[in-house]
Coordinates of C-alpha atoms in Angstrom, one line a residue:
Chain Z
M1 CA -35.7 8.3 24.9
I2 CA -34.6 4.7 24.6
R3 CA -35.2 3.2 21.2
H4 CA -33.5 -0.2 21.5
Y5 CA -33.7 -2.6 24.4
L6 CA -31.1 -5.2 25.2
E7 CA -32.5 -8.6 26.4
F8 CA -31.8 -7.9 30.0
E9 CA -33.2 -4.4 29.8
K10 CA -36.6 -5.6 28.4
P11 CA -38.5 -5.7 31.7
L12 CA -38.2 -1.9 31.7
K13 CA -39.6 -1.5 28.2
E14 CA -43.3 -1.3 29.0
L15 CA -42.8 0.8 32.1
E16 CA -40.6 3.3 30.4
A17 CA -42.9 3.5 27.4
R18 CA -45.9 4.2 29.7
Y19 CA -43.8 6.8 31.6
E20 CA -43.0 8.7 28.4
E21 CA -46.6 8.5 27.4
L22 CA -47.9 10.0 30.7
K23 CA -45.2 12.7 30.6
A24 CA -46.3 13.6 27.1
L25 CA -50.0 13.7 28.1
S26 CA -49.4 15.8 31.1
M27 CA -47.5 18.3 29.0
D28 CA -50.6 19.7 27.4
G29 CA -51.9 20.3 31.0
R30 CA -55.4 19.0 30.5
E31 CA -55.1 16.2 33.0
D32 CA -52.9 15.6 36.1
F33 CA -51.0 12.4 36.1
S34 CA -48.4 13.4 38.6
S35 CA -49.2 10.8 41.2
E36 CA -49.2 8.0 38.6
I37 CA -46.0 9.3 37.2
E38 CA -44.4 9.3 40.6
K39 CA -45.5 5.8 41.3
L40 CA -44.2 4.7 37.9
E41 CA -40.9 6.4 38.6
K42 CA -40.5 4.5 41.8
K43 CA -41.2 1.3 40.1
I44 CA -38.8 2.0 37.3
N45 CA -36.1 2.9 39.7
K46 CA -36.5 -0.2 41.7
L47 CA -36.3 -2.3 38.6
K48 CA -33.3 -0.4 37.4
Q49 CA -31.6 -1.1 40.7
E50 CA -32.3 -4.8 40.3
I51 CA -31.1 -5.0 36.7
F52 CA -28.1 -2.6 36.7
T53 CA -26.4 -3.0 40.1
N54 CA -24.7 -6.3 39.5
L55 CA -24.1 -6.4 35.8
T56 CA -21.9 -9.3 34.5
P57 CA -18.9 -8.5 32.3
W58 CA -20.8 -9.8 29.3
Q59 CA -23.8 -7.5 30.1
K60 CA -21.4 -4.6 30.3
T61 CA -19.9 -5.6 27.0
L62 CA -23.4 -5.3 25.5
L63 CA -24.1 -2.0 27.2
A64 CA -20.7 -0.6 26.0
R65 CA -21.8 -1.4 22.5
H66 CA -25.4 -0.2 22.9
I67 CA -26.6 1.6 19.8
D68 CA -28.3 4.3 21.8
R69 CA -25.2 5.0 24.0
P70 CA -23.8 8.5 23.5
H71 CA -20.9 8.4 21.2
T72 CA -17.9 10.7 20.7
L73 CA -19.8 13.4 18.8
D74 CA -22.6 13.4 21.4
F75 CA -20.0 14.0 24.2
I76 CA -18.2 16.6 22.1
N77 CA -21.5 18.5 21.7
M78 CA -22.5 18.2 25.4
I79 CA -19.1 18.9 26.9
F80 CA -17.4 21.4 24.6
K81 CA -18.3 24.5 22.7
N82 CA -17.2 25.8 19.3
F83 CA -16.1 22.4 18.0
V84 CA -14.5 22.8 14.6
E85 CA -14.0 19.5 12.9
L86 CA -10.8 19.1 10.9
H87 CA -10.5 16.5 8.3
G88 CA -7.9 14.3 6.5
D89 CA -4.5 12.8 6.9
R90 CA -3.0 14.9 4.0
N91 CA -1.9 11.7 2.4
F92 CA -4.7 9.5 1.3
R93 CA -8.2 10.5 2.4
D94 CA -10.4 11.5 5.3
D95 CA -11.3 8.5 7.5
P96 CA -14.7 9.1 9.0
A97 CA -14.2 6.4 11.6
I98 CA -12.1 8.9 13.6
I99 CA -13.2 12.5 14.1
G100 CA -11.3 15.4 15.6
G101 CA -10.8 19.1 15.9
F102 CA -10.3 22.1 18.1
A103 CA -13.0 22.9 20.6
S104 CA -13.3 25.0 23.8
L105 CA -13.6 23.6 27.2
D106 CA -14.8 26.2 29.6
G107 CA -13.1 28.9 27.5
K108 CA -9.8 27.0 27.0
T109 CA -9.0 25.5 23.6
V110 CA -8.3 21.8 23.4
M111 CA -7.9 19.2 20.7
V112 CA -10.5 16.6 20.9
I113 CA -10.2 13.3 18.9
G114 CA -12.3 10.1 19.0
H115 CA -13.6 7.1 17.3
Q116 CA -17.1 7.8 15.9
K117 CA -19.4 4.8 15.7
G118 CA -22.6 6.3 14.4
K119 CA -26.2 6.5 15.8
D120 CA -28.2 4.5 13.3
P121 CA -27.4 1.9 10.7
K122 CA -26.9 4.4 7.9
D123 CA -24.7 6.6 10.1
M124 CA -22.8 3.6 11.4
N125 CA -22.0 2.6 7.9
A126 CA -20.8 6.1 7.0
H127 CA -18.4 6.0 10.0
N128 CA -17.5 2.3 9.3
F129 CA -18.7 1.4 12.8
G130 CA -15.7 3.3 14.3
M131 CA -13.3 0.9 12.8
S132 CA -10.4 3.0 11.4
H133 CA -8.1 2.5 8.5
P134 CA -4.5 3.6 8.7
E135 CA -5.4 7.1 7.5
G136 CA -7.7 7.5 10.5
Y137 CA -4.8 7.0 12.9
R138 CA -2.7 9.2 10.7
K139 CA -5.3 12.0 10.8
A140 CA -5.4 11.6 14.6
L141 CA -1.6 11.9 14.8
R142 CA -1.6 15.0 12.5
L143 CA -4.2 16.7 14.8
M144 CA -2.2 15.7 17.9
S145 CA 1.0 17.2 16.4
L146 CA -1.0 20.3 15.6
A147 CA -2.1 20.5 19.2
E148 CA 1.4 20.1 20.3
R149 CA 2.6 23.0 18.1
F150 CA 0.0 25.3 19.5
K151 CA 0.4 24.0 23.1
K152 CA -3.2 22.8 23.4
P153 CA -4.1 19.8 25.6
I154 CA -5.4 16.7 23.9
I155 CA -8.5 14.8 24.9
T156 CA -9.2 11.4 23.1
M157 CA -12.3 9.3 23.3
I158 CA -12.1 5.6 22.6
D159 CA -15.0 3.8 21.2
T160 CA -14.2 1.1 18.6
P161 CA -14.5 -2.6 18.1
G162 CA -10.9 -2.4 16.7
A163 CA -8.9 -1.4 13.7
F164 CA -10.6 -2.3 10.4
P165 CA -9.4 -5.7 9.0
G166 CA -9.3 -5.1 5.3
V167 CA -7.1 -5.4 2.3
G168 CA -6.6 -1.6 1.8
A169 CA -6.0 -1.2 5.5
E170 CA -3.2 -3.8 5.5
E171 CA -1.7 -2.4 2.2
R172 CA -1.5 1.1 3.6
G173 CA 0.1 -0.1 6.8
Q174 CA -2.4 -0.6 9.6
A175 CA 0.3 -2.0 11.9
E176 CA 2.7 0.9 11.1
A177 CA 0.0 3.5 11.7
I178 CA -0.9 2.2 15.1
A179 CA 2.7 1.7 16.1
K180 CA 3.6 5.2 15.2
N181 CA 0.8 6.7 17.2
L182 CA 2.0 4.7 20.3
R183 CA 5.5 6.0 19.8
V184 CA 4.7 9.6 19.1
M185 CA 1.9 9.9 21.8
S186 CA 4.4 8.8 24.4
I187 CA 6.5 11.9 23.8
L188 CA 4.0 14.6 22.9
K189 CA 4.8 17.8 24.8
V190 CA 1.2 18.5 25.8
P191 CA -1.1 16.9 28.4
I192 CA -3.2 14.0 27.1
I193 CA -6.4 12.7 28.7
V194 CA -7.7 9.4 27.3
I195 CA -11.3 8.4 28.0
I196 CA -12.8 5.0 27.1
I197 CA -16.4 5.9 26.5
G198 CA -17.7 2.7 25.1
E199 CA -15.9 -0.1 23.5
G200 CA -12.1 -0.2 23.8
G201 CA -11.1 -2.8 21.2
S202 CA -7.5 -3.9 21.0
G203 CA -4.7 -2.0 19.1
G204 CA -7.2 0.1 17.3
A205 CA -8.3 1.5 20.6
L206 CA -4.8 1.8 22.0
A207 CA -3.8 3.9 19.0
L208 CA -5.6 6.8 20.7
G209 CA -4.8 5.5 24.2
V210 CA -1.4 6.7 25.3
G211 CA -1.8 9.6 27.7
D212 CA -1.2 11.1 31.1
R213 CA -4.6 10.1 32.5
I214 CA -6.8 7.2 31.5
L215 CA -10.5 7.6 32.5
M216 CA -13.2 5.1 31.8
L217 CA -17.0 5.3 31.9
E218 CA -18.5 2.9 34.3
N219 CA -20.0 0.6 31.7
A220 CA -17.3 0.8 29.1
I221 CA -14.9 -2.1 28.3
Y222 CA -11.3 -2.2 27.3
S223 CA -9.6 -5.3 26.1
V224 CA -6.8 -6.8 24.1
I225 CA -9.3 -8.7 21.9
S226 CA -13.1 -8.8 21.7
P227 CA -14.6 -11.5 23.8
E228 CA -16.0 -13.2 20.7
G229 CA -12.6 -13.1 19.0
C230 CA -10.9 -14.5 22.1
A231 CA -13.5 -17.2 22.3
A232 CA -13.1 -18.2 18.7
I233 CA -9.3 -18.6 19.2
L234 CA -9.1 -20.1 22.7
W235 CA -12.4 -21.9 23.0
K236 CA -12.6 -22.6 19.2
D237 CA -16.1 -21.3 19.5
G238 CA -17.1 -17.7 18.9
S239 CA -20.4 -18.1 20.8
K240 CA -18.5 -18.5 24.1
G241 CA -18.0 -14.7 24.3
K242 CA -19.7 -14.7 27.7
L243 CA -16.9 -16.9 29.1
A244 CA -14.2 -14.9 27.5
A245 CA -15.7 -11.6 28.8
E246 CA -15.4 -13.0 32.3
A247 CA -11.8 -14.2 31.8
L248 CA -10.4 -11.1 30.1
K249 CA -11.1 -8.7 33.0
L250 CA -12.3 -6.0 30.7
T251 CA -14.6 -3.9 32.8
A252 CA -13.8 -0.5 34.3
S253 CA -13.8 -1.9 37.9
D254 CA -11.4 -4.7 36.9
L255 CA -9.1 -2.3 35.2
F256 CA -9.1 0.1 38.1
E257 CA -8.2 -2.7 40.4
L258 CA -5.4 -3.8 38.1
N259 CA -4.1 -0.2 38.1
I260 CA -4.5 0.3 34.3
I261 CA -6.9 3.2 34.5
D262 CA -6.9 6.2 36.8
Q263 CA -10.6 6.8 37.3
I264 CA -14.0 5.3 36.8
V265 CA -16.5 7.9 35.7
K266 CA -20.0 7.2 37.1
E267 CA -22.9 6.6 34.8
P268 CA -26.5 7.2 35.9
L269 CA -28.4 4.2 37.0
G270 CA -29.6 2.4 33.9
G271 CA -26.5 3.4 31.8
A272 CA -25.3 6.4 29.9
H273 CA -27.9 6.0 27.2
R274 CA -30.8 6.6 29.7
D275 CA -29.3 9.9 30.7
P276 CA -26.6 11.2 28.4
E277 CA -26.6 14.7 29.9
T278 CA -25.7 13.5 33.4
T279 CA -23.1 11.2 32.0
A280 CA -21.6 14.1 30.1
N281 CA -21.6 16.3 33.2
N282 CA -19.8 13.7 35.2
L283 CA -17.3 13.3 32.4
K284 CA -16.7 17.0 32.1
E285 CA -16.1 17.3 35.8
S286 CA -13.5 14.6 35.6
I287 CA -11.8 16.0 32.6
L288 CA -11.5 19.4 34.2
S289 CA -10.1 18.1 37.5
H290 CA -7.5 15.9 35.8
L291 CA -6.6 18.6 33.3
N292 CA -6.1 21.0 36.1
E293 CA -3.6 18.7 37.7
I294 CA -1.5 17.8 34.7
T295 CA -1.4 21.2 33.1
Q296 CA 0.6 22.4 36.2
L297 CA 3.4 20.0 35.4
P298 CA 6.5 21.2 33.6
T299 CA 6.7 19.6 30.1
Q300 CA 9.7 17.4 30.9
L301 CA 8.2 16.0 34.0
L302 CA 4.9 15.4 32.3
I303 CA 6.6 13.3 29.6
E304 CA 8.7 11.5 32.2
K305 CA 5.6 10.6 34.3
R306 CA 3.8 9.4 31.2
Y307 CA 6.7 7.1 30.4
E308 CA 6.7 5.8 33.9
K309 CA 3.0 5.2 33.8
F310 CA 3.3 2.7 31.0
R311 CA 6.8 1.5 31.9
K312 CA 5.4 -0.2 35.0
M313 CA 2.5 -1.9 33.4
G314 CA 3.0 -5.7 33.3
V315 CA 3.3 -8.5 35.8
F316 CA 6.1 -11.1 36.0
T317 CA 8.5 -12.7 38.4
E318 CA 12.3 -12.6 38.2
G319 CA 14.7 -15.1 39.6
Chain R
M1 CA 38.6 -62.9 22.0
S2 CA 35.5 -61.8 23.7
W3 CA 35.2 -58.6 21.6
F4 CA 34.0 -60.7 18.7
R5 CA 30.9 -61.4 20.4
K6 CA 30.3 -57.9 21.7
E7 CA 27.1 -56.4 20.5
E8 CA 27.5 -53.5 18.1
P9 CA 25.9 -50.3 19.4
P10 CA 23.4 -49.0 16.9
L11 CA 24.8 -46.3 14.6
I12 CA 21.8 -44.0 15.2
P13 CA 20.6 -44.0 18.8
K14 CA 17.2 -45.5 19.0
L15 CA 14.5 -43.0 19.8
K16 CA 11.1 -43.6 21.1
E17 CA 8.4 -43.2 18.4
K18 CA 7.3 -39.7 19.4
E19 CA 10.9 -38.4 19.9
R20 CA 12.0 -39.3 16.4
P21 CA 12.1 -36.4 14.1
D22 CA 10.4 -37.0 10.8
L23 CA 12.9 -37.7 8.0
W24 CA 10.7 -36.0 5.5
V25 CA 9.1 -32.6 5.9
R26 CA 6.3 -31.0 4.0
C27 CA 7.1 -27.4 3.0
K28 CA 4.5 -25.0 4.4
N29 CA 4.7 -22.9 1.3
C30 CA 5.1 -25.1 -1.8
Q31 CA 3.8 -28.3 -0.2
E32 CA 6.7 -30.2 -1.6
I33 CA 8.0 -33.2 0.5
I34 CA 11.7 -32.7 1.2
Y35 CA 14.4 -34.7 3.0
R36 CA 14.8 -33.1 6.4
L37 CA 18.6 -33.0 6.3
E38 CA 18.5 -31.2 3.0
I39 CA 16.5 -28.4 4.5
E40 CA 18.7 -28.2 7.6
R41 CA 21.9 -28.1 5.5
N42 CA 20.3 -25.2 3.6
L43 CA 19.8 -23.0 6.8
D44 CA 16.2 -24.2 7.1
V45 CA 15.3 -22.7 3.8
C46 CA 13.2 -24.8 1.4
P47 CA 15.5 -25.7 -1.5
K48 CA 12.5 -25.9 -3.9
C49 CA 10.7 -22.6 -3.2
N50 CA 13.0 -20.5 -0.9
Y51 CA 10.5 -20.5 1.9
H52 CA 12.3 -19.7 5.2
F53 CA 11.2 -22.0 8.0
Q54 CA 10.9 -20.7 11.5
I55 CA 14.0 -21.5 13.4
P56 CA 14.7 -21.6 17.2
A57 CA 16.4 -18.6 18.8
E58 CA 19.7 -20.5 19.3
K59 CA 19.9 -21.4 15.7
R60 CA 19.2 -17.8 14.7
L61 CA 21.9 -16.6 17.0
S62 CA 24.5 -19.0 15.6
L63 CA 23.7 -17.7 12.1
I64 CA 23.9 -14.0 13.1
V65 CA 26.3 -13.2 15.9
D66 CA 30.0 -13.7 16.1
E67 CA 30.8 -17.0 17.6
G68 CA 31.0 -17.0 21.4
T69 CA 30.0 -13.3 21.8
F70 CA 26.4 -13.7 22.9
E71 CA 25.7 -13.0 26.6
E72 CA 22.1 -13.5 27.6
I73 CA 20.4 -11.0 29.9
D74 CA 17.1 -11.0 31.8
K75 CA 17.0 -14.8 31.4
N76 CA 14.9 -15.4 34.5
L77 CA 11.8 -13.4 33.8
S78 CA 8.8 -15.6 34.0
S79 CA 5.1 -15.0 33.4
V80 CA 2.5 -14.7 36.2
D81 CA -1.1 -15.7 35.8
I82 CA -2.4 -12.5 37.3
L83 CA -5.9 -12.8 35.8
K84 CA -6.3 -16.5 36.8
F85 CA -7.1 -17.0 33.2
K86 CA -8.7 -20.2 32.1
D87 CA -10.0 -21.2 28.7
T88 CA -10.0 -24.8 27.8
K89 CA -6.8 -25.0 29.9
K90 CA -5.4 -22.8 32.8
Y91 CA -2.9 -20.2 31.6
S92 CA -0.6 -21.2 34.5
D93 CA -0.5 -24.7 33.0
R94 CA 0.0 -23.5 29.5
I95 CA 3.1 -21.5 30.8
K96 CA 4.4 -24.6 32.6
D97 CA 3.9 -26.8 29.6
A98 CA 5.6 -24.4 27.3
Q99 CA 8.5 -23.9 29.6
K100 CA 9.0 -27.6 29.9
K101 CA 8.7 -28.3 26.2
I102 CA 10.8 -25.4 25.0
G103 CA 13.3 -25.2 27.8
K104 CA 12.9 -21.4 28.1
K105 CA 11.1 -19.2 30.5
D106 CA 9.2 -17.3 27.8
A107 CA 9.0 -16.3 24.1
F108 CA 11.9 -13.9 23.8
V109 CA 15.7 -14.3 24.1
S110 CA 17.8 -11.2 24.6
G111 CA 21.4 -10.2 25.2
K112 CA 24.4 -8.4 24.0
A113 CA 26.7 -9.7 21.2
R114 CA 29.0 -8.7 18.4
I115 CA 28.2 -8.9 14.7
G116 CA 31.2 -8.6 12.4
G117 CA 32.9 -7.1 15.4
Y118 CA 30.2 -4.4 16.0
P119 CA 28.6 -4.5 19.5
V120 CA 24.8 -4.8 19.4
F121 CA 22.0 -5.6 21.7
I122 CA 20.0 -8.3 20.2
G123 CA 16.5 -9.8 20.8
I124 CA 15.0 -12.9 19.2
F125 CA 11.5 -14.3 19.4
E126 CA 11.0 -17.9 20.2
F127 CA 7.9 -18.6 18.1
K128 CA 7.4 -22.1 19.5
F129 CA 6.7 -20.6 22.9
M130 CA 3.0 -19.9 22.8
G131 CA 3.2 -18.6 19.2
G132 CA 5.7 -15.9 20.2
S133 CA 2.9 -14.1 21.9
L134 CA 3.6 -10.7 23.5
G135 CA 2.8 -10.7 27.2
S136 CA 4.3 -9.0 30.2
V137 CA 7.6 -10.9 30.1
V138 CA 8.3 -10.3 26.4
G139 CA 7.2 -6.6 26.8
E140 CA 9.5 -6.1 29.8
K141 CA 12.5 -7.9 28.1
V142 CA 12.1 -5.8 24.9
T143 CA 11.8 -2.6 27.0
R144 CA 14.9 -3.5 29.1
L145 CA 16.8 -4.3 25.9
V146 CA 15.9 -0.9 24.4
E147 CA 17.0 0.8 27.6
N148 CA 20.3 -1.1 27.6
S149 CA 20.8 -0.1 24.1
M150 CA 20.2 3.6 25.0
E151 CA 22.4 3.5 28.1
N152 CA 25.3 2.0 26.1
K153 CA 24.5 3.9 22.9
T154 CA 24.7 0.6 21.1
P155 CA 22.6 -0.4 18.1
L156 CA 19.6 -2.5 18.7
L157 CA 18.5 -5.5 16.6
I158 CA 15.3 -7.4 17.0
F159 CA 14.2 -10.5 15.1
T160 CA 10.4 -10.8 15.4
A161 CA 8.2 -13.9 15.0
S162 CA 4.8 -13.6 16.8
G163 CA 1.1 -14.2 16.4
G164 CA 0.5 -11.0 18.4
A165 CA -0.6 -10.2 22.0
R166 CA -1.0 -12.9 24.6
M167 CA -4.7 -13.0 25.2
Q168 CA -4.3 -14.8 28.5
E169 CA -2.8 -11.7 30.0
G170 CA -5.7 -9.5 28.9
V171 CA -5.2 -5.8 28.9
F172 CA -1.6 -6.2 30.3
S173 CA -0.6 -7.7 27.0
L174 CA -2.2 -4.8 25.2
M175 CA -0.2 -2.3 27.3
Q176 CA 3.1 -4.0 26.4
M177 CA 2.6 -2.4 22.9
A178 CA 2.5 1.1 24.5
K179 CA 5.3 0.3 26.8
T180 CA 7.7 -1.0 24.2
S181 CA 6.8 1.8 21.7
A182 CA 7.4 4.4 24.3
A183 CA 10.9 3.0 24.9
I184 CA 11.6 3.0 21.2
A185 CA 10.5 6.7 21.1
R186 CA 13.3 7.5 23.5
L187 CA 15.8 5.5 21.6
K188 CA 15.0 7.3 18.4
N189 CA 15.4 10.7 20.2
M190 CA 19.0 9.6 21.1
G191 CA 19.9 8.6 17.5
V192 CA 20.8 5.0 18.4
P193 CA 20.1 2.8 15.3
Y194 CA 17.3 0.3 15.6
I195 CA 17.0 -2.5 13.0
T196 CA 14.1 -5.0 13.0
V197 CA 14.1 -8.2 11.0
L198 CA 10.5 -9.5 10.5
T199 CA 10.4 -13.3 10.1
D200 CA 7.5 -15.6 9.5
P201 CA 5.0 -14.7 11.0
T202 CA 4.9 -11.2 12.4
T203 CA 1.4 -10.1 13.1
G204 CA -1.0 -8.4 15.6
G205 CA 0.3 -6.6 18.6
V206 CA 4.0 -7.1 17.8
S207 CA 3.7 -5.8 14.2
A208 CA 1.6 -2.8 15.5
S209 CA 4.3 -1.8 18.0
F210 CA 8.1 -2.2 18.0
A211 CA 8.4 -4.5 14.9
M212 CA 7.2 -1.7 12.6
L213 CA 9.1 1.0 14.4
G214 CA 12.6 0.0 13.1
D215 CA 14.7 2.7 11.6
I216 CA 15.4 0.1 9.1
I217 CA 13.0 -2.8 8.6
L218 CA 14.2 -6.0 6.9
A219 CA 12.2 -9.1 6.3
E220 CA 12.9 -12.7 5.3
P221 CA 11.5 -13.9 2.0
K222 CA 7.8 -14.8 2.0
A223 CA 7.4 -14.0 5.7
M224 CA 3.7 -13.3 6.6
I225 CA 3.5 -9.8 8.0
G226 CA 0.4 -7.8 8.9
F227 CA -1.9 -6.6 11.6
A228 CA -5.1 -8.6 11.2
G229 CA -5.1 -12.3 10.4
P230 CA -6.0 -13.3 6.8
R231 CA -8.9 -15.3 8.0
V232 CA -10.5 -12.4 9.8
I233 CA -10.0 -10.1 6.8
K234 CA -11.5 -12.7 4.5
E235 CA -14.6 -13.1 6.8
T236 CA -15.0 -9.3 7.1
I237 CA -14.7 -8.3 3.4
K238 CA -16.3 -11.5 2.2
A239 CA -14.0 -11.7 -0.8
E240 CA -10.9 -13.5 -1.9
L241 CA -7.6 -12.0 -0.8
P242 CA -5.1 -10.9 -3.5
P243 CA -2.3 -13.3 -4.4
G244 CA 0.8 -12.9 -2.2
F245 CA -1.2 -10.7 0.3
Q246 CA 0.6 -10.0 3.6
R247 CA 3.8 -11.6 2.4
A248 CA 7.1 -9.8 2.7
E249 CA 7.2 -9.2 -1.1
Y250 CA 3.8 -7.6 -1.0
L251 CA 4.8 -5.3 1.8
L252 CA 8.0 -4.3 0.0
E253 CA 5.9 -3.4 -3.0
H254 CA 3.5 -1.3 -0.9
G255 CA 6.4 0.5 0.7
M256 CA 6.0 -0.9 4.2
I257 CA 9.5 -2.5 4.6
D258 CA 13.0 -1.5 3.4
R259 CA 14.4 -4.8 2.1
I260 CA 13.9 -8.5 1.8
V261 CA 17.1 -10.3 2.8
P262 CA 17.5 -14.1 2.4
R263 CA 18.8 -16.0 5.4
Q264 CA 22.2 -16.7 3.7
E265 CA 22.8 -13.0 3.3
M266 CA 21.4 -11.7 6.6
K267 CA 24.6 -11.5 8.6
K268 CA 26.5 -9.9 5.7
T269 CA 23.7 -7.3 5.2
L270 CA 23.5 -6.5 8.9
I271 CA 27.3 -6.0 9.1
L272 CA 27.1 -3.7 6.1
L273 CA 24.3 -1.6 7.7
L274 CA 26.1 -1.4 11.0
D275 CA 29.2 -0.4 9.2
L276 CA 27.4 2.3 7.2
L277 CA 25.6 3.7 10.3
S278 CA 28.8 4.0 12.3
H279 CA 31.0 5.9 9.8

């Protein structure tokens, strides 16, 4: 059930509330609302078509950050079994902005790691809105090295506004922590699948983003800087985020066209938050098919191909 | 005796108003007003507070490499406005303007040279070119430099000065962080030494990739080094920042860099390190 409505989703609010109400009423079986429910369904679908088929980059940005959107832990619970969360970087503390641990995917053990944003204000605060300190990236790296030692594939989920900008974060080496993840992930001897599930914000996102396949949910975004941050610097006006969102080319379809990502994973009409189960099923199917392909590769070739993948990113002229 | 009447040429060629460099400069750090020549004679270091001014790549080269040994590579790489990015100005115009003003194709100069006789591959940021921002050209040049260094098993030296990723290239600029770091990973596997020298400022995407990956990380005194900008941090935590925050001395204290080396001693220190690493 949707709890929060974005401005452009609001026309759906009343209809969806009425729909839920009728569904609940017909549950106890005393009255039959099926024809009314059916009519309502059609109406809702039509409206969803109108609203969601031509979303602007800014609307997608808002959707990617939607508080009701399924987050890393939701996907872990829907896609994997036996998730055992592992904590701490063994140096400073456990950073709750990134979670990770072993889990089974259709009977095979994998390491799954992702930014965790939180589902309500209290939970969001506890996870620091998915904004990691250095120890979060160091925990992720520890878990990835663990996966490498036991030859388990790694699946990362990206959902963060960015690395946390704070005094402690800088003192403990935010830049070094991110840089080290980029370096080590590029040569890990196990397959890595990266999925941008919501907000892919800057270096803090990329710190979990070096892999053999990069998948992206349809309404997720991935960018070098947040549209607001970009607007504040280049337009000298943070409220021009809408313009920056257009300019940055941060949507899944843009990034697929630019050859940065390998696949767009479909979300149900109306966005992942209207139907997390279907989204998770689509995602699981993609993970399995990509994993199947890359686990066949000999280790040396896998690493070679990963290097080539990033090596060719960039556009310039010479001469 | 016509030469008596000949007009004397002016001792200092007359420059148009906007071409004339200011005789007096205000130090960014201590705010003192100092005679320009005095700073220049002092290797562009403030004689009052020891603040190290940003210097152009050529000047840096002349201070570091053995005279006449530098051979530039990948000189002709130039940025492309793939996203058709436009903020208050078109990115393609920004590139053209910067190229015209600076006389370089982009923000990074690279090549091979000798330092104290030791062969090295060396890269230097040109901060004045769009704030030394990391876009596809800089990323490609850094990566090629690393690859050159690997092929020739020759030490790599990079002087950084950058505000971070080049936003106008969107996600391509972000990916340069991954690309350069992946190249460094291979260099490390081969055991070829990699030294970085962080100069003022080294922040954002450059610090969070190859700058912080040096086997040995040196910094110039008082250089601003960090990931997030101080303004953003201040706004986020809604509190004053500690004194000296994100300066080289602060990073040294927190264990993030190996040494702070004044400009006068940089070449000597590099030669010593190259010497120690090769015996």
